[in-house]
Short mmCIF file of C-alpha atoms in Angstrom, two decimals:
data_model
loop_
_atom_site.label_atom_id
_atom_site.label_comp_id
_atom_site.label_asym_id
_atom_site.label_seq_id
_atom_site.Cartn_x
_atom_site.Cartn_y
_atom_site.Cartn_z
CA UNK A 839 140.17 61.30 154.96
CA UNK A 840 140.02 57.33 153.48
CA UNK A 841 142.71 55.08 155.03
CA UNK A 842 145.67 54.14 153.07
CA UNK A 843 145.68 51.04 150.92
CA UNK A 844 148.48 48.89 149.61
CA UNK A 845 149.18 49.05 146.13
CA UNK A 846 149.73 45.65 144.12
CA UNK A 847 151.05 44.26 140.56
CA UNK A 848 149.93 41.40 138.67
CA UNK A 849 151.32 40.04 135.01
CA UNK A 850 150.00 40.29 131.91
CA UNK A 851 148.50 36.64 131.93
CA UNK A 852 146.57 37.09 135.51
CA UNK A 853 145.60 41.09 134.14
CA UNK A 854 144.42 39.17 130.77
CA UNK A 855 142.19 36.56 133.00
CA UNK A 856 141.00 39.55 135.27
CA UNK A 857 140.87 42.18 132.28
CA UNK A 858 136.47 42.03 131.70
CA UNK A 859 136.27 42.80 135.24
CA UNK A 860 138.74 45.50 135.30
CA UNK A 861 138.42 49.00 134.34
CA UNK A 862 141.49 49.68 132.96
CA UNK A 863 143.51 53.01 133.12
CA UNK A 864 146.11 53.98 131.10
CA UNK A 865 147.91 56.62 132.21
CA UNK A 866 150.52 57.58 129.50
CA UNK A 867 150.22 60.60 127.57
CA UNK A 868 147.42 60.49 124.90
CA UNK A 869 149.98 59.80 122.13
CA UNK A 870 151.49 56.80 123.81
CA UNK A 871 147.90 55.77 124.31
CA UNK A 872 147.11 56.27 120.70
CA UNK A 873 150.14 54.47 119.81
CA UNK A 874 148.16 51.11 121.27
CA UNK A 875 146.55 50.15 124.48
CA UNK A 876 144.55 47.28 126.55
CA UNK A 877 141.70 46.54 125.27
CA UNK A 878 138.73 48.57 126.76
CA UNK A 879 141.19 51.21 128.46
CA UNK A 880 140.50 54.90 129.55
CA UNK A 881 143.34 56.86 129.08
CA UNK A 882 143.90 59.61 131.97
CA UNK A 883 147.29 60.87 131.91
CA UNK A 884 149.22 60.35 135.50
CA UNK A 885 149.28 64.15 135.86
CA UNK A 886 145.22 63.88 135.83
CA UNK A 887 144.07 61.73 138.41
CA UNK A 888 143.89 63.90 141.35
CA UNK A 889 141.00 65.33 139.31
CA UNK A 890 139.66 61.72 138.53
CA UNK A 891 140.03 60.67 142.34
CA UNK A 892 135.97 60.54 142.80
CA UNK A 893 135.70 58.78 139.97
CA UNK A 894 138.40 56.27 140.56
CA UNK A 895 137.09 55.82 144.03
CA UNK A 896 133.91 54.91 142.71
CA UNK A 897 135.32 52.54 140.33
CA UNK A 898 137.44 50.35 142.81
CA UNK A 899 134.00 50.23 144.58
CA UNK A 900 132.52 48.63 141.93
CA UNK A 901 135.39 46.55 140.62
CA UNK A 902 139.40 45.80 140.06
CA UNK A 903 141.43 49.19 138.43
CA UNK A 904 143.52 48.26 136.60
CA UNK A 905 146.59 51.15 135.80
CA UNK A 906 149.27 50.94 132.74
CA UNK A 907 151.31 52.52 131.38
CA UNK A 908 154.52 51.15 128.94
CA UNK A 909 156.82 49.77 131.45
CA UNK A 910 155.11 49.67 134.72
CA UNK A 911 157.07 52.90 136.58
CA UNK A 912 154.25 55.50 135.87
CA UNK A 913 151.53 53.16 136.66
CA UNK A 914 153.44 51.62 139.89
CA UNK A 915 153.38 55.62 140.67
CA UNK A 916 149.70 56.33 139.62
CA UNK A 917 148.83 53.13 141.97
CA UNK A 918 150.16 54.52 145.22
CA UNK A 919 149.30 57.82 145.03
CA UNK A 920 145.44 56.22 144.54
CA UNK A 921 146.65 54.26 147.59
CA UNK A 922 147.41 57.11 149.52
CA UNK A 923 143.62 58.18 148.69
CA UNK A 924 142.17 54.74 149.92
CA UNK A 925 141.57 53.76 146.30
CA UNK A 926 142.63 50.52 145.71
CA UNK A 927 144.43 49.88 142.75
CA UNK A 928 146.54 47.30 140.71
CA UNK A 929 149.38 47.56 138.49
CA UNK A 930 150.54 45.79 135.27
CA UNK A 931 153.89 44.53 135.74
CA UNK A 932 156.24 45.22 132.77
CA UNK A 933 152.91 47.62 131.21
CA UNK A 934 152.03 47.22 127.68
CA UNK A 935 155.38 46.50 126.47
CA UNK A 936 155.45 42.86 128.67
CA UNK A 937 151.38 43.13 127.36
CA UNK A 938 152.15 43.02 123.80
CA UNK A 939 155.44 41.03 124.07
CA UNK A 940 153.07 37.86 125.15
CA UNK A 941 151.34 38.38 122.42
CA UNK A 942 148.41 39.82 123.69
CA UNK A 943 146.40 42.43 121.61
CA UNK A 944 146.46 46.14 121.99
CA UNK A 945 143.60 48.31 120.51
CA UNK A 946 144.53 51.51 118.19
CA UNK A 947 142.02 54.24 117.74
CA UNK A 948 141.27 55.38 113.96
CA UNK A 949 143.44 56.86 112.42
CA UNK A 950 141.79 59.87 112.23
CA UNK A 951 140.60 60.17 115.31
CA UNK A 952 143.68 60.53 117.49
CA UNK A 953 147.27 60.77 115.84
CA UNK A 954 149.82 58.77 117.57
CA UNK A 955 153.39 59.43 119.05
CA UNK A 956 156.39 58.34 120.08
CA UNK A 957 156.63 56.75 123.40
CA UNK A 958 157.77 58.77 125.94
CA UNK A 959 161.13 56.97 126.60
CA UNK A 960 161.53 57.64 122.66
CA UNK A 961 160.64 61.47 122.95
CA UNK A 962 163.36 61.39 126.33
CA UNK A 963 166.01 60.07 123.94
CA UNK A 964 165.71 62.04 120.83
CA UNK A 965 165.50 65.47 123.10
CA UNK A 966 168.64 64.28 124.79
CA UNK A 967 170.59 63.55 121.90
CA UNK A 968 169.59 66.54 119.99
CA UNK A 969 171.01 68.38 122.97
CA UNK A 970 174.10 66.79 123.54
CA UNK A 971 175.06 66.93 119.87
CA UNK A 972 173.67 70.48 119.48
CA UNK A 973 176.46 71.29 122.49
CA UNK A 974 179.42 68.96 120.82
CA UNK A 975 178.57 70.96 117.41
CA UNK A 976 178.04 74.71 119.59
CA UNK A 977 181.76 73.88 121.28
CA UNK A 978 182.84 73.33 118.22
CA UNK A 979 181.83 75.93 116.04
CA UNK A 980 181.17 78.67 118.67
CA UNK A 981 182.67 78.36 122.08
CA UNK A 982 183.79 76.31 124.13
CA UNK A 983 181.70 76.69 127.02
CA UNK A 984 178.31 75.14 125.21
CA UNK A 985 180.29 71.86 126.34
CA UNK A 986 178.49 72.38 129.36
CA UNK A 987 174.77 71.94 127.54
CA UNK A 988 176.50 68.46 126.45
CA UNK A 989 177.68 67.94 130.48
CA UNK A 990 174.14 69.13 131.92
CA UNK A 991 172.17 66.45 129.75
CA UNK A 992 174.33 63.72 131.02
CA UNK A 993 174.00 64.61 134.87
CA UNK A 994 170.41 64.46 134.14
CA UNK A 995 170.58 61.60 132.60
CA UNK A 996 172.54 60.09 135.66
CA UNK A 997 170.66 61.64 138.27
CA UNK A 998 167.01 60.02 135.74
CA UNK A 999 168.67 56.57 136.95
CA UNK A 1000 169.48 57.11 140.19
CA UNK A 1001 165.99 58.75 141.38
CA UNK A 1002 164.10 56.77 138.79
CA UNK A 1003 162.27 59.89 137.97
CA UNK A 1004 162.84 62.48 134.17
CA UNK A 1005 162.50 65.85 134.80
CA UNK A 1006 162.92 66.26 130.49
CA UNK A 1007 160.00 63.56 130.50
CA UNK A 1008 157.71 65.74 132.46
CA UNK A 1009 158.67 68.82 130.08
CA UNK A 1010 158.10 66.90 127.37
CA UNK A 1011 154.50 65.74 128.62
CA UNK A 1012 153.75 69.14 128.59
CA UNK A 1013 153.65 69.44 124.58
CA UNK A 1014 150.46 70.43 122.61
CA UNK A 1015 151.10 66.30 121.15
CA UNK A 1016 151.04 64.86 124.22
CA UNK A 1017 148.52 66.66 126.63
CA UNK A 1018 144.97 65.71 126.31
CA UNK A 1019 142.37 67.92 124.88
CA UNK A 1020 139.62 68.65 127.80
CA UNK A 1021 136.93 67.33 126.01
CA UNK A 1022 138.48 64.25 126.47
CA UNK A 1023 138.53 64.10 129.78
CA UNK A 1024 135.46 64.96 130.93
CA UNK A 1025 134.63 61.88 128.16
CA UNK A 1026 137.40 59.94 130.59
CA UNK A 1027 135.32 60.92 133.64
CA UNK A 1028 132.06 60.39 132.40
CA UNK A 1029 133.24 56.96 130.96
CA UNK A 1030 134.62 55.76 134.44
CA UNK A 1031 131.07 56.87 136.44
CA UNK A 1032 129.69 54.63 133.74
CA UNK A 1033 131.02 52.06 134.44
#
């Protein structure tokens, strides 16, 4: 097995200098990728790269990889578990959200080539509100004890913060919208032994 390597994060400026010598992985769902991403990235969801590990591992033997994601949590993630497998990898501090917010461009497939999404945080937020109302209105109108749907989405919600991890996240990556077609990984794949 290949030794363990330390992950590290870099800004958008010193990703922006290093970016034509990067390969760049983005590894939100394929909605939030549609939605807008660095230029040049391949977008392999974070639940996909234990099948992308030879790949990867070829990559960071040719070059920097680059991972991203919106805020910088999935792709701090994605980068140590690629450390764990001796593939050396950076991170994007802040992800595309700090990206864009310098002003820096994000490219947008066609429109008809991939539709885009709501971020995940977005999804996370609408699900949970539905759910809490949906219990407020179910009390209400039905019984008392759907007060409890209302009380489970908040200790989910606290015990999101406190382990920095979204169990209704994952569920929701798991939606026909947000899971990538397998055509377009083995594009993803083929793309990163290009390279």
């Amino acid at each position: 097995m290949t030794a363990p390597v330390t992950p590290s994060a870099i800004g958008p400026d010193e990703a922006r200098a290093r970016l034509h010598r990067c390969t760049v992985i983005d590894v939100r769902t394929p909605g939030e990728y549609a939605s807008g991403h660095l230029p040049g990235a391949l977008n392999l969801p974070l639940d996909h790269l234990g099948r992308a590990l030879p790949a990867l591992r070829d990559a960071a033997g040719r070059g920097d990889v680059l991972v991203v994601c919106a805020s910088g949590n999935r792709s701090a993630r994605a980068a140590g578990r690629l450390a764990g497998h001796g593939v050396a990898a950076v991170t994007l501090t802040g992800g595309t959200t700090a990206w864009a917010a310098r002003g820096y461009e994000l490219d947008r497939p066609a429109a008809c080539a991939t539709r885009a999404t709501w971020s995940m945080e977005r999804q996370v937020r609408l699900a949970a509100g539905t759910l809490v109302l949906l219990g407020l209105v179910l009390d209400l109108l039905v019984h008392p004890a759907f007060r409890l749907l209302s009380a489970g989405i908040a200790a989910g919600l606290v015990l999101s913060a406190l382990t920095d991890t979204c169990g209704m996240a994952a569920l929701l990556a798991r939606l026909p919208h947000n899971r990538p077609r397998p055509a377009d990984l083995d594009d993803v794949l083929a793309a990163l032994r290009g390279r």
